[in-house]
Amino acid sequence: MADNRDLLKQITKLKKEKNAIILVHNYQRPEIYEVADFIGDSLELSRKAAETEAQTIVFCGVSFMAETAKILSPNKNVLLPNLEAGCSLADMITADQVNSLRANFPEAAVVSYVNTNAAVKAVSDICCTSANAVKILNSLPNDEIIFLPDKNLGSYVQSHTLKKIYVWDGYCSVHQDLKKQDLISFKKEHPLAKIIAHPECKKDVLEVADFVCGTGGMAKYAENNDSSEFIVVTECGMTNKLRDDVPEKHFYSFCNLCSFMKATTLEMVLKSLQENKHPIYLPEEIMNKARNSITRMLALA
Ligand code: 13P
Ligand code: SF4
């Protein structure tokens, strides 16, 4: 098996030859950061996917992110190195279920978290990410909102709006399984540390956090805050990224691993470039409808 240095060299060479860029989510393995053209949160990655001139996008993240890239750049070759890199949260709702919700709440706008499959985005009015959910919701004219699929993000948004929100009962098990009492015990070991939590965590966990934000907002908060120590409450990979971005501060992980985010390896990235694995294909009608929901979000955010 080739060592990492050899893999990095081969990937960098092939990337140039194939006019490809590699987009990497913050939760990916640290060795994947090494081949990234850009590392970021869901919102930043969708922006990069929309504006790149490269012909091929290798997406090191999960399938809904690669689908979003394909929807925004339908003429580009978007590759997901490992087809097992799904998202259990995204799989918790189908387009048929969204249509039934619409029938039950006809006055409500459908806001879907970007962690949804393309078919769900296609029947939504607008998308949002953890970075812009409150802003998107509050910018809509509707007083009633169907928010899906994450109930924890939905409850967080409800606490920042006067609108009536109907929340779908989905969750991310990586965040759902992080417990408030364990966090309080962990904090006792690091009493001076500020707690930064992702809004996919449960409400009681968010109540003990000093700051709640998506993965893209964490470095900025740590940089600008007086504290030199932070407890990072989300997927474990985020701490690596924060240590890279803000090396002068200390970060402690209170986290779970996402097996989907960790499913991509350097070997798979190389193979994806060598053998064009695995191109994202989506029906044109779904892409066109889903694009409306995503571009509306990008315009508002
Ligand atoms: P961010 O948009 O905050 O990067 O989150 C994506 C995600 O999958 C969180 O579990
Ligand atoms: Fe999906 Fe949760 Fe993994 Fe994010 S952390 S990709 S929401 S399963």
PDB file of C-alpha atoms and ligand atoms in Angstrom:
ATOM      1  CA  MET A   1       0.000   0.000   0.000  1.00  0.00           C
ATOM      2  CA  ALA A   2       1.358   3.449  -0.933  1.00  0.00           C
ATOM      3  CA  ASP A   3       2.263   5.730   1.969  1.00  0.00           C
ATOM      4  CA  ASN A   4       0.497   9.067   2.418  1.00  0.00           C
ATOM      5  CA  ARG A   5       3.302  11.133   0.876  1.00  0.00           C
ATOM      6  CA  ASP A   6       3.215   9.062  -2.273  1.00  0.00           C
ATOM      7  CA  LEU A   7      -0.572   9.278  -2.440  1.00  0.00           C
ATOM      8  CA  LEU A   8      -0.491  13.049  -1.945  1.00  0.00           C
ATOM      9  CA  LYS A   9       1.998  13.414  -4.797  1.00  0.00           C
ATOM     10  CA  GLN A  10      -0.048  11.281  -7.177  1.00  0.00           C
ATOM     11  CA  ILE A  11      -3.283  13.089  -6.294  1.00  0.00           C
ATOM     12  CA  THR A  12      -1.711  16.529  -6.767  1.00  0.00           C
ATOM     13  CA  LYS A  13      -0.305  15.527 -10.168  1.00  0.00           C
ATOM     14  CA  LEU A  14      -3.551  13.981 -11.437  1.00  0.00           C
ATOM     15  CA  LYS A  15      -5.606  16.899 -10.144  1.00  0.00           C
ATOM     16  CA  LYS A  16      -3.657  19.244 -12.413  1.00  0.00           C
ATOM     17  CA  GLU A  17      -3.774  16.918 -15.412  1.00  0.00           C
ATOM     18  CA  LYS A  18      -7.543  16.491 -15.122  1.00  0.00           C
ATOM     19  CA  ASN A  19      -8.335  20.139 -14.344  1.00  0.00           C
ATOM     20  CA  ALA A  20      -9.966  19.039 -11.105  1.00  0.00           C
ATOM     21  CA  ILE A  21     -10.477  20.669  -7.723  1.00  0.00           C
ATOM     22  CA  ILE A  22     -10.962  18.875  -4.443  1.00  0.00           C
ATOM     23  CA  LEU A  23     -13.566  20.299  -2.066  1.00  0.00           C
ATOM     24  CA  VAL A  24     -13.318  19.063   1.514  1.00  0.00           C
ATOM     25  CA  HIS A  25     -15.742  19.355   4.418  1.00  0.00           C
ATOM     26  CA  ASN A  26     -14.386  20.349   7.845  1.00  0.00           C
ATOM     27  CA  TYR A  27     -15.244  16.898   9.299  1.00  0.00           C
ATOM     28  CA  GLN A  28     -13.031  14.949   6.880  1.00  0.00           C
ATOM     29  CA  ARG A  29      -9.927  13.030   7.992  1.00  0.00           C
ATOM     30  CA  PRO A  30      -6.928  15.353   8.532  1.00  0.00           C
ATOM     31  CA  GLU A  31      -4.902  13.694   5.751  1.00  0.00           C
ATOM     32  CA  ILE A  32      -7.675  14.613   3.293  1.00  0.00           C
ATOM     33  CA  TYR A  33      -7.134  18.304   4.213  1.00  0.00           C
ATOM     34  CA  GLU A  34      -3.691  17.939   2.607  1.00  0.00           C
ATOM     35  CA  VAL A  35      -5.134  17.534  -0.907  1.00  0.00           C
ATOM     36  CA  ALA A  36      -7.866  20.150  -0.536  1.00  0.00           C
ATOM     37  CA  ASP A  37      -8.240  23.173  -2.774  1.00  0.00           C
ATOM     38  CA  PHE A  38     -10.782  24.392  -0.291  1.00  0.00           C
ATOM     39  CA  ILE A  39     -11.929  23.220   3.174  1.00  0.00           C
ATOM     40  CA  GLY A  40     -15.153  24.554   4.622  1.00  0.00           C
ATOM     41  CA  ASP A  41     -18.731  24.171   5.840  1.00  0.00           C
ATOM     42  CA  SER A  42     -21.724  23.189   3.701  1.00  0.00           C
ATOM     43  CA  LEU A  43     -22.495  26.764   2.704  1.00  0.00           C
ATOM     44  CA  GLU A  44     -18.937  27.697   1.732  1.00  0.00           C
ATOM     45  CA  LEU A  45     -18.517  24.453  -0.213  1.00  0.00           C
ATOM     46  CA  SER A  46     -21.700  25.030  -2.201  1.00  0.00           C
ATOM     47  CA  ARG A  47     -20.460  28.536  -3.057  1.00  0.00           C
ATOM     48  CA  LYS A  48     -17.108  27.144  -4.231  1.00  0.00           C
ATOM     49  CA  ALA A  49     -18.863  24.478  -6.298  1.00  0.00           C
ATOM     50  CA  ALA A  50     -20.979  27.155  -7.982  1.00  0.00           C
ATOM     51  CA  GLU A  51     -18.061  29.404  -8.899  1.00  0.00           C
ATOM     52  CA  THR A  52     -15.250  27.008  -9.851  1.00  0.00           C
ATOM     53  CA  GLU A  53     -13.909  26.950 -13.409  1.00  0.00           C
ATOM     54  CA  ALA A  54     -12.489  23.442 -12.970  1.00  0.00           C
ATOM     55  CA  GLN A  55     -14.055  20.725 -15.103  1.00  0.00           C
ATOM     56  CA  THR A  56     -14.088  18.086 -12.363  1.00  0.00           C
ATOM     57  CA  ILE A  57     -15.032  18.485  -8.686  1.00  0.00           C
ATOM     58  CA  VAL A  58     -13.936  15.694  -6.344  1.00  0.00           C
ATOM     59  CA  PHE A  59     -16.173  16.022  -3.303  1.00  0.00           C
ATOM     60  CA  CYS A  60     -14.724  14.832  -0.017  1.00  0.00           C
ATOM     61  CA  GLY A  61     -17.777  15.097   2.156  1.00  0.00           C
ATOM     62  CA  VAL A  62     -21.091  13.261   1.956  1.00  0.00           C
ATOM     63  CA  SER A  63     -23.519  12.565  -0.870  1.00  0.00           C
ATOM     64  CA  PHE A  64     -25.946  15.451  -0.304  1.00  0.00           C
ATOM     65  CA  MET A  65     -22.995  17.860  -0.617  1.00  0.00           C
ATOM     66  CA  ALA A  66     -21.808  16.265  -3.864  1.00  0.00           C
ATOM     67  CA  GLU A  67     -25.389  16.391  -5.170  1.00  0.00           C
ATOM     68  CA  THR A  68     -25.553  20.087  -4.308  1.00  0.00           C
ATOM     69  CA  ALA A  69     -22.336  20.665  -6.258  1.00  0.00           C
ATOM     70  CA  LYS A  70     -23.768  18.787  -9.258  1.00  0.00           C
ATOM     71  CA  ILE A  71     -27.040  20.723  -9.105  1.00  0.00           C
ATOM     72  CA  LEU A  72     -25.134  24.022  -9.107  1.00  0.00           C
ATOM     73  CA  SER A  73     -22.726  22.923 -11.837  1.00  0.00           C
ATOM     74  CA  PRO A  74     -24.702  20.432 -13.942  1.00  0.00           C
ATOM     75  CA  ASN A  75     -22.192  20.458 -16.798  1.00  0.00           C
ATOM     76  CA  LYS A  76     -19.319  19.551 -14.513  1.00  0.00           C
ATOM     77  CA  ASN A  77     -18.090  16.135 -13.585  1.00  0.00           C
ATOM     78  CA  VAL A  78     -18.780  15.814  -9.835  1.00  0.00           C
ATOM     79  CA  LEU A  79     -17.193  12.785  -8.170  1.00  0.00           C
ATOM     80  CA  LEU A  80     -17.934  11.220  -4.789  1.00  0.00           C
ATOM     81  CA  PRO A  81     -14.920   8.984  -4.007  1.00  0.00           C
ATOM     82  CA  ASN A  82     -16.926   6.595  -1.788  1.00  0.00           C
ATOM     83  CA  LEU A  83     -20.613   5.893  -2.453  1.00  0.00           C
ATOM     84  CA  GLU A  84     -20.999   4.801   1.185  1.00  0.00           C
ATOM     85  CA  ALA A  85     -20.542   8.432   2.250  1.00  0.00           C
ATOM     86  CA  GLY A  86     -24.239   9.152   2.803  1.00  0.00           C
ATOM     87  CA  CYS A  87     -25.975  10.965   5.662  1.00  0.00           C
ATOM     88  CA  SER A  88     -28.463   9.274   7.984  1.00  0.00           C
ATOM     89  CA  LEU A  89     -30.104  12.635   8.720  1.00  0.00           C
ATOM     90  CA  ALA A  90     -30.699  13.344   5.011  1.00  0.00           C
ATOM     91  CA  ASP A  91     -32.285   9.889   4.647  1.00  0.00           C
ATOM     92  CA  MET A  92     -34.885  10.640   7.345  1.00  0.00           C
ATOM     93  CA  ILE A  93     -37.303  12.358   4.962  1.00  0.00           C
ATOM     94  CA  THR A  94     -38.559  11.689   1.436  1.00  0.00           C
ATOM     95  CA  ALA A  95     -40.125  13.959  -1.185  1.00  0.00           C
ATOM     96  CA  ASP A  96     -43.504  12.221  -0.680  1.00  0.00           C
ATOM     97  CA  GLN A  97     -43.390  13.037   3.021  1.00  0.00           C
ATOM     98  CA  VAL A  98     -42.651  16.691   2.206  1.00  0.00           C
ATOM     99  CA  ASN A  99     -45.650  16.777  -0.145  1.00  0.00           C
ATOM    100  CA  SER A 100     -47.902  15.381   2.611  1.00  0.00           C
ATOM    101  CA  LEU A 101     -46.652  18.074   5.013  1.00  0.00           C
ATOM    102  CA  ARG A 102     -47.485  20.721   2.430  1.00  0.00           C
ATOM    103  CA  ALA A 103     -51.005  19.380   2.128  1.00  0.00           C
ATOM    104  CA  ASN A 104     -51.404  19.585   5.939  1.00  0.00           C
ATOM    105  CA  PHE A 105     -49.980  23.108   6.259  1.00  0.00           C
ATOM    106  CA  PRO A 106     -50.862  24.855   2.987  1.00  0.00           C
ATOM    107  CA  GLU A 107     -49.885  28.339   4.219  1.00  0.00           C
ATOM    108  CA  ALA A 108     -46.401  27.291   5.262  1.00  0.00           C
ATOM    109  CA  ALA A 109     -43.171  27.682   3.294  1.00  0.00           C
ATOM    110  CA  VAL A 110     -40.991  24.576   3.146  1.00  0.00           C
ATOM    111  CA  VAL A 111     -37.444  25.272   4.329  1.00  0.00           C
ATOM    112  CA  SER A 112     -35.148  22.300   3.962  1.00  0.00           C
ATOM    113  CA  TYR A 113     -31.772  22.003   5.585  1.00  0.00           C
ATOM    114  CA  VAL A 114     -29.114  21.398   2.952  1.00  0.00           C
ATOM    115  CA  ASN A 115     -28.647  17.970   4.611  1.00  0.00           C
ATOM    116  CA  THR A 116     -31.395  16.520   2.413  1.00  0.00           C
ATOM    117  CA  ASN A 117     -31.409  14.479  -0.771  1.00  0.00           C
ATOM    118  CA  ALA A 118     -31.913  16.200  -4.134  1.00  0.00           C
ATOM    119  CA  ALA A 119     -35.513  14.975  -4.501  1.00  0.00           C
ATOM    120  CA  VAL A 120     -36.420  16.656  -1.199  1.00  0.00           C
ATOM    121  CA  LYS A 121     -34.745  19.914  -2.219  1.00  0.00           C
ATOM    122  CA  ALA A 122     -36.767  19.739  -5.458  1.00  0.00           C
ATOM    123  CA  VAL A 123     -40.068  19.936  -3.549  1.00  0.00           C
ATOM    124  CA  SER A 124     -38.882  22.599  -1.091  1.00  0.00           C
ATOM    125  CA  ASP A 125     -39.232  26.375  -1.368  1.00  0.00           C
ATOM    126  CA  ILE A 126     -35.760  27.193  -0.151  1.00  0.00           C
ATOM    127  CA  CYS A 127     -32.730  25.542   1.468  1.00  0.00           C
ATOM    128  CA  CYS A 128     -30.649  26.658   4.426  1.00  0.00           C
ATOM    129  CA  THR A 129     -27.499  25.550   6.182  1.00  0.00           C
ATOM    130  CA  SER A 130     -26.563  25.700   9.849  1.00  0.00           C
ATOM    131  CA  ALA A 131     -24.780  28.983   9.066  1.00  0.00           C
ATOM    132  CA  ASN A 132     -27.825  30.823   7.721  1.00  0.00           C
ATOM    133  CA  ALA A 133     -30.978  28.992   8.926  1.00  0.00           C
ATOM    134  CA  VAL A 134     -32.234  31.832  11.171  1.00  0.00           C
ATOM    135  CA  LYS A 135     -31.558  34.468   8.521  1.00  0.00           C
ATOM    136  CA  ILE A 136     -33.265  32.487   5.756  1.00  0.00           C
ATOM    137  CA  LEU A 137     -36.348  31.794   7.843  1.00  0.00           C
ATOM    138  CA  ASN A 138     -36.740  35.368   9.001  1.00  0.00           C
ATOM    139  CA  SER A 139     -36.353  36.700   5.478  1.00  0.00           C
ATOM    140  CA  LEU A 140     -39.374  34.753   4.184  1.00  0.00           C
ATOM    141  CA  PRO A 141     -42.781  36.475   3.971  1.00  0.00           C
ATOM    142  CA  ASN A 142     -44.632  33.433   5.392  1.00  0.00           C
ATOM    143  CA  ASP A 143     -45.646  33.381   9.073  1.00  0.00           C
ATOM    144  CA  GLU A 144     -45.657  29.588   9.056  1.00  0.00           C
ATOM    145  CA  ILE A 145     -42.706  27.412   8.158  1.00  0.00           C
ATOM    146  CA  ILE A 146     -42.254  23.687   7.653  1.00  0.00           C
ATOM    147  CA  PHE A 147     -38.666  23.024   8.712  1.00  0.00           C
ATOM    148  CA  LEU A 148     -36.965  19.745   7.876  1.00  0.00           C
ATOM    149  CA  PRO A 149     -35.432  17.296   8.529  1.00  0.00           C
ATOM    150  CA  ASP A 150     -33.479  18.183  11.718  1.00  0.00           C
ATOM    151  CA  LYS A 151     -35.615  18.724  14.818  1.00  0.00           C
ATOM    152  CA  ASN A 152     -32.727  20.134  16.862  1.00  0.00           C
ATOM    153  CA  LEU A 153     -31.800  22.782  14.310  1.00  0.00           C
ATOM    154  CA  GLY A 154     -35.551  23.419  13.944  1.00  0.00           C
ATOM    155  CA  SER A 155     -35.946  23.999  17.681  1.00  0.00           C
ATOM    156  CA  TYR A 156     -32.863  26.270  17.706  1.00  0.00           C
ATOM    157  CA  VAL A 157     -34.336  28.330  14.860  1.00  0.00           C
ATOM    158  CA  GLN A 158     -37.705  28.467  16.642  1.00  0.00           C
ATOM    159  CA  SER A 159     -35.980  30.197  19.565  1.00  0.00           C
ATOM    160  CA  HIS A 160     -34.808  32.935  17.161  1.00  0.00           C
ATOM    161  CA  THR A 161     -38.027  33.709  15.328  1.00  0.00           C
ATOM    162  CA  LEU A 162     -41.625  34.694  15.986  1.00  0.00           C
ATOM    163  CA  LYS A 163     -42.820  32.532  13.105  1.00  0.00           C
ATOM    164  CA  LYS A 164     -44.704  29.304  13.735  1.00  0.00           C
ATOM    165  CA  ILE A 165     -42.452  26.392  12.819  1.00  0.00           C
ATOM    166  CA  TYR A 166     -43.599  22.832  12.124  1.00  0.00           C
ATOM    167  CA  VAL A 167     -40.518  20.711  12.664  1.00  0.00           C
ATOM    168  CA  TRP A 168     -39.885  17.266  11.161  1.00  0.00           C
ATOM    169  CA  ASP A 169     -38.770  14.629  13.637  1.00  0.00           C
ATOM    170  CA  GLY A 170     -35.325  13.896  12.145  1.00  0.00           C
ATOM    171  CA  TYR A 171     -31.950  14.122  13.852  1.00  0.00           C
ATOM    172  CA  CYS A 172     -28.264  13.530  13.308  1.00  0.00           C
ATOM    173  CA  SER A 173     -27.269  10.677  15.598  1.00  0.00           C
ATOM    174  CA  VAL A 174     -23.702  12.034  15.855  1.00  0.00           C
ATOM    175  CA  HIS A 175     -25.037  15.143  17.588  1.00  0.00           C
ATOM    176  CA  GLN A 176     -28.172  13.647  19.145  1.00  0.00           C
ATOM    177  CA  ASP A 177     -26.059  11.260  21.244  1.00  0.00           C
ATOM    178  CA  LEU A 178     -24.036  14.033  22.912  1.00  0.00           C
ATOM    179  CA  LYS A 179     -25.441  14.351  26.453  1.00  0.00           C
ATOM    180  CA  LYS A 180     -25.797  17.476  28.577  1.00  0.00           C
ATOM    181  CA  GLN A 181     -24.727  15.794  31.850  1.00  0.00           C
ATOM    182  CA  ASP A 182     -21.558  14.418  30.208  1.00  0.00           C
ATOM    183  CA  LEU A 183     -20.793  17.861  28.825  1.00  0.00           C
ATOM    184  CA  ILE A 184     -21.213  19.432  32.266  1.00  0.00           C
ATOM    185  CA  SER A 185     -18.781  16.849  33.717  1.00  0.00           C
ATOM    186  CA  PHE A 186     -16.335  17.489  30.852  1.00  0.00           C
ATOM    187  CA  LYS A 187     -16.512  21.230  31.483  1.00  0.00           C
ATOM    188  CA  LYS A 188     -15.476  20.624  35.124  1.00  0.00           C
ATOM    189  CA  GLU A 189     -12.159  19.293  33.781  1.00  0.00           C
ATOM    190  CA  HIS A 190     -11.696  22.503  31.729  1.00  0.00           C
ATOM    191  CA  PRO A 191     -13.463  25.162  33.809  1.00  0.00           C
ATOM    192  CA  LEU A 192     -12.024  28.125  31.877  1.00  0.00           C
ATOM    193  CA  ALA A 193     -12.978  26.798  28.454  1.00  0.00           C
ATOM    194  CA  LYS A 194     -15.867  28.304  26.489  1.00  0.00           C
ATOM    195  CA  ILE A 195     -18.308  25.821  24.961  1.00  0.00           C
ATOM    196  CA  ILE A 196     -18.976  26.063  21.200  1.00  0.00           C
ATOM    197  CA  ALA A 197     -21.779  23.763  19.983  1.00  0.00           C
ATOM    198  CA  HIS A 198     -23.280  22.851  16.609  1.00  0.00           C
ATOM    199  CA  PRO A 199     -27.048  23.526  16.379  1.00  0.00           C
ATOM    200  CA  GLU A 200     -27.698  19.863  15.473  1.00  0.00           C
ATOM    201  CA  CYS A 201     -27.131  19.164  19.197  1.00  0.00           C
ATOM    202  CA  LYS A 202     -30.135  18.763  21.470  1.00  0.00           C
ATOM    203  CA  LYS A 203     -31.746  21.817  23.064  1.00  0.00           C
ATOM    204  CA  ASP A 204     -30.496  21.059  26.590  1.00  0.00           C
ATOM    205  CA  VAL A 205     -26.915  20.762  25.290  1.00  0.00           C
ATOM    206  CA  LEU A 206     -27.235  24.079  23.444  1.00  0.00           C
ATOM    207  CA  GLU A 207     -28.504  25.693  26.659  1.00  0.00           C
ATOM    208  CA  VAL A 208     -25.125  25.131  28.344  1.00  0.00           C
ATOM    209  CA  ALA A 209     -23.126  26.360  25.329  1.00  0.00           C
ATOM    210  CA  ASP A 210     -21.487  29.788  25.251  1.00  0.00           C
ATOM    211  CA  PHE A 211     -21.887  29.975  21.484  1.00  0.00           C
ATOM    212  CA  VAL A 212     -23.940  28.033  18.938  1.00  0.00           C
ATOM    213  CA  CYS A 213     -22.896  27.993  15.280  1.00  0.00           C
ATOM    214  CA  GLY A 214     -22.262  25.796  12.255  1.00  0.00           C
ATOM    215  CA  THR A 215     -18.783  24.477  11.544  1.00  0.00           C
ATOM    216  CA  GLY A 216     -17.934  27.562   9.466  1.00  0.00           C
ATOM    217  CA  GLY A 217     -18.456  29.991  12.364  1.00  0.00           C
ATOM    218  CA  MET A 218     -16.369  28.217  15.000  1.00  0.00           C
ATOM    219  CA  ALA A 219     -12.884  29.465  14.059  1.00  0.00           C
ATOM    220  CA  LYS A 220     -14.018  33.084  13.903  1.00  0.00           C
ATOM    221  CA  TYR A 221     -15.620  32.854  17.345  1.00  0.00           C
ATOM    222  CA  ALA A 222     -12.497  31.257  18.849  1.00  0.00           C
ATOM    223  CA  GLU A 223     -10.228  33.826  17.206  1.00  0.00           C
ATOM    224  CA  ASN A 224     -12.209  36.816  18.437  1.00  0.00           C
ATOM    225  CA  ASN A 225     -13.053  35.547  21.916  1.00  0.00           C
ATOM    226  CA  ASP A 226     -10.950  36.497  24.953  1.00  0.00           C
ATOM    227  CA  SER A 227     -10.749  32.901  26.124  1.00  0.00           C
ATOM    228  CA  SER A 228      -7.774  30.783  25.095  1.00  0.00           C
ATOM    229  CA  GLU A 229      -9.586  27.426  25.565  1.00  0.00           C
ATOM    230  CA  PHE A 230     -12.671  25.988  23.919  1.00  0.00           C
ATOM    231  CA  ILE A 231     -14.731  22.819  24.187  1.00  0.00           C
ATOM    232  CA  VAL A 232     -15.906  21.882  20.694  1.00  0.00           C
ATOM    233  CA  VAL A 233     -19.256  20.070  20.721  1.00  0.00           C
ATOM    234  CA  THR A 234     -19.813  18.444  17.346  1.00  0.00           C
ATOM    235  CA  GLU A 235     -18.215  15.801  15.077  1.00  0.00           C
ATOM    236  CA  CYS A 236     -14.640  15.026  16.195  1.00  0.00           C
ATOM    237  CA  GLY A 237     -12.934  16.180  12.985  1.00  0.00           C
ATOM    238  CA  MET A 238     -13.811  19.806  13.655  1.00  0.00           C
ATOM    239  CA  THR A 239     -11.208  20.065  16.392  1.00  0.00           C
ATOM    240  CA  ASN A 240      -8.397  19.245  13.923  1.00  0.00           C
ATOM    241  CA  LYS A 241      -9.579  22.060  11.687  1.00  0.00           C
ATOM    242  CA  LEU A 242      -9.762  24.544  14.577  1.00  0.00           C
ATOM    243  CA  ARG A 243      -6.255  23.608  15.729  1.00  0.00           C
ATOM    244  CA  ASP A 244      -5.006  24.328  12.175  1.00  0.00           C
ATOM    245  CA  ASP A 245      -6.934  27.594  11.885  1.00  0.00           C
ATOM    246  CA  VAL A 246      -6.308  29.011  15.364  1.00  0.00           C
ATOM    247  CA  PRO A 247      -3.022  27.396  16.482  1.00  0.00           C
ATOM    248  CA  GLU A 248      -2.465  29.795  19.379  1.00  0.00           C
ATOM    249  CA  LYS A 249      -5.574  28.531  21.250  1.00  0.00           C
ATOM    250  CA  HIS A 250      -6.534  25.185  22.849  1.00  0.00           C
ATOM    251  CA  PHE A 251      -9.419  23.021  21.705  1.00  0.00           C
ATOM    252  CA  TYR A 252     -10.927  20.055  23.554  1.00  0.00           C
ATOM    253  CA  SER A 253     -13.231  17.654  21.733  1.00  0.00           C
ATOM    254  CA  PHE A 254     -16.585  16.724  23.172  1.00  0.00           C
ATOM    255  CA  CYS A 255     -17.625  14.768  20.147  1.00  0.00           C
ATOM    256  CA  ASN A 256     -18.745  11.701  18.245  1.00  0.00           C
ATOM    257  CA  LEU A 257     -17.376  10.424  14.950  1.00  0.00           C
ATOM    258  CA  CYS A 258     -19.505  10.487  11.803  1.00  0.00           C
ATOM    259  CA  SER A 259     -18.775   7.233   9.983  1.00  0.00           C
ATOM    260  CA  PHE A 260     -20.078   8.757   6.734  1.00  0.00           C
ATOM    261  CA  MET A 261     -17.684  11.687   6.925  1.00  0.00           C
ATOM    262  CA  LYS A 262     -14.797   9.363   7.748  1.00  0.00           C
ATOM    263  CA  ALA A 263     -15.623   6.948   4.898  1.00  0.00           C
ATOM    264  CA  THR A 264     -13.388   8.749   2.387  1.00  0.00           C
ATOM    265  CA  THR A 265      -9.679   7.899   2.355  1.00  0.00           C
ATOM    266  CA  LEU A 266      -6.728   9.220   0.340  1.00  0.00           C
ATOM    267  CA  GLU A 267      -6.644   5.933  -1.615  1.00  0.00           C
ATOM    268  CA  MET A 268     -10.261   6.526  -2.644  1.00  0.00           C
ATOM    269  CA  VAL A 269      -9.544  10.116  -3.682  1.00  0.00           C
ATOM    270  CA  LEU A 270      -6.720   8.881  -5.913  1.00  0.00           C
ATOM    271  CA  LYS A 271      -8.918   6.165  -7.386  1.00  0.00           C
ATOM    272  CA  SER A 272     -11.699   8.654  -8.039  1.00  0.00           C
ATOM    273  CA  LEU A 273      -9.306  10.741 -10.154  1.00  0.00           C
ATOM    274  CA  GLN A 274      -7.753   7.724 -11.883  1.00  0.00           C
ATOM    275  CA  GLU A 275     -11.000   5.914 -12.701  1.00  0.00           C
ATOM    276  CA  ASN A 276     -13.553   8.746 -12.637  1.00  0.00           C
ATOM    277  CA  LYS A 277     -15.309   7.333  -9.562  1.00  0.00           C
ATOM    278  CA  HIS A 278     -18.176   7.929  -8.775  1.00  0.00           C
ATOM    279  CA  PRO A 279     -19.886  10.516 -10.993  1.00  0.00           C
ATOM    280  CA  ILE A 280     -23.084  12.036  -9.620  1.00  0.00           C
ATOM    281  CA  TYR A 281     -26.043  11.672 -11.983  1.00  0.00           C
ATOM    282  CA  LEU A 282     -29.424  13.184 -11.184  1.00  0.00           C
ATOM    283  CA  PRO A 283     -32.590  13.492 -13.293  1.00  0.00           C
ATOM    284  CA  GLU A 284     -32.691  16.889 -15.023  1.00  0.00           C
ATOM    285  CA  GLU A 285     -36.142  17.774 -13.690  1.00  0.00           C
ATOM    286  CA  ILE A 286     -35.051  17.134 -10.089  1.00  0.00           C
ATOM    287  CA  MET A 287     -31.887  19.156 -10.645  1.00  0.00           C
ATOM    288  CA  ASN A 288     -33.741  22.112 -12.113  1.00  0.00           C
ATOM    289  CA  LYS A 289     -36.256  22.254  -9.271  1.00  0.00           C
ATOM    290  CA  ALA A 290     -33.657  21.655  -6.550  1.00  0.00           C
ATOM    291  CA  ARG A 291     -31.465  24.391  -8.059  1.00  0.00           C
ATOM    292  CA  ASN A 292     -34.206  26.950  -7.377  1.00  0.00           C
ATOM    293  CA  SER A 293     -34.197  26.089  -3.677  1.00  0.00           C
ATOM    294  CA  ILE A 294     -30.415  26.293  -3.433  1.00  0.00           C
ATOM    295  CA  THR A 295     -29.926  29.465  -5.485  1.00  0.00           C
ATOM    296  CA  ARG A 296     -32.679  31.215  -3.508  1.00  0.00           C
ATOM    297  CA  MET A 297     -30.689  30.426  -0.380  1.00  0.00           C
ATOM    298  CA  LEU A 298     -27.403  31.614  -1.905  1.00  0.00           C
ATOM    299  CA  ALA A 299     -29.046  34.861  -2.998  1.00  0.00           C
ATOM    300  CA  LEU A 300     -30.468  35.538   0.476  1.00  0.00           C
ATOM    301  CA  ALA A 301     -27.512  34.402   2.573  1.00  0.00           C
TER     302      ALA A 301
HETATM  303  P1  13P B   1     -22.061  22.526   8.549  1.00  0.00           P
HETATM  304  O1  13P B   1     -22.916  23.119   7.495  1.00  0.00           O
HETATM  305  O2  13P B   1     -22.099  23.293   9.821  1.00  0.00           O
HETATM  306  O3  13P B   1     -20.685  22.334   8.022  1.00  0.00           O
HETATM  307  O4  13P B   1     -22.641  21.097   8.964  1.00  0.00           O
HETATM  308  C1  13P B   1     -22.763  20.028   8.094  1.00  0.00           C
HETATM  309  C2  13P B   1     -23.084  18.787   8.795  1.00  0.00           C
HETATM  310  O5  13P B   1     -23.241  17.749   8.216  1.00  0.00           O
HETATM  311  C3  13P B   1     -23.252  18.842  10.241  1.00  0.00           C
HETATM  312  O6  13P B   1     -23.452  17.570  10.756  1.00  0.00           O
HETATM  313 FE1  SF4 B   2     -25.077  13.643   8.375  1.00  0.00          FE
HETATM  314 FE2  SF4 B   2     -24.719  13.936  10.994  1.00  0.00          FE
HETATM  315 FE3  SF4 B   2     -22.759  12.958   9.530  1.00  0.00          FE
HETATM  316 FE4  SF4 B   2     -23.438  15.558   9.329  1.00  0.00          FE
HETATM  317  S1  SF4 B   2     -22.562  14.535  11.082  1.00  0.00           S
HETATM  318  S2  SF4 B   2     -23.027  14.138   7.627  1.00  0.00           S
HETATM  319  S3  SF4 B   2     -25.650  15.416   9.608  1.00  0.00           S
HETATM  320  S4  SF4 B   2     -24.790  11.991   9.863  1.00  0.00           S
END
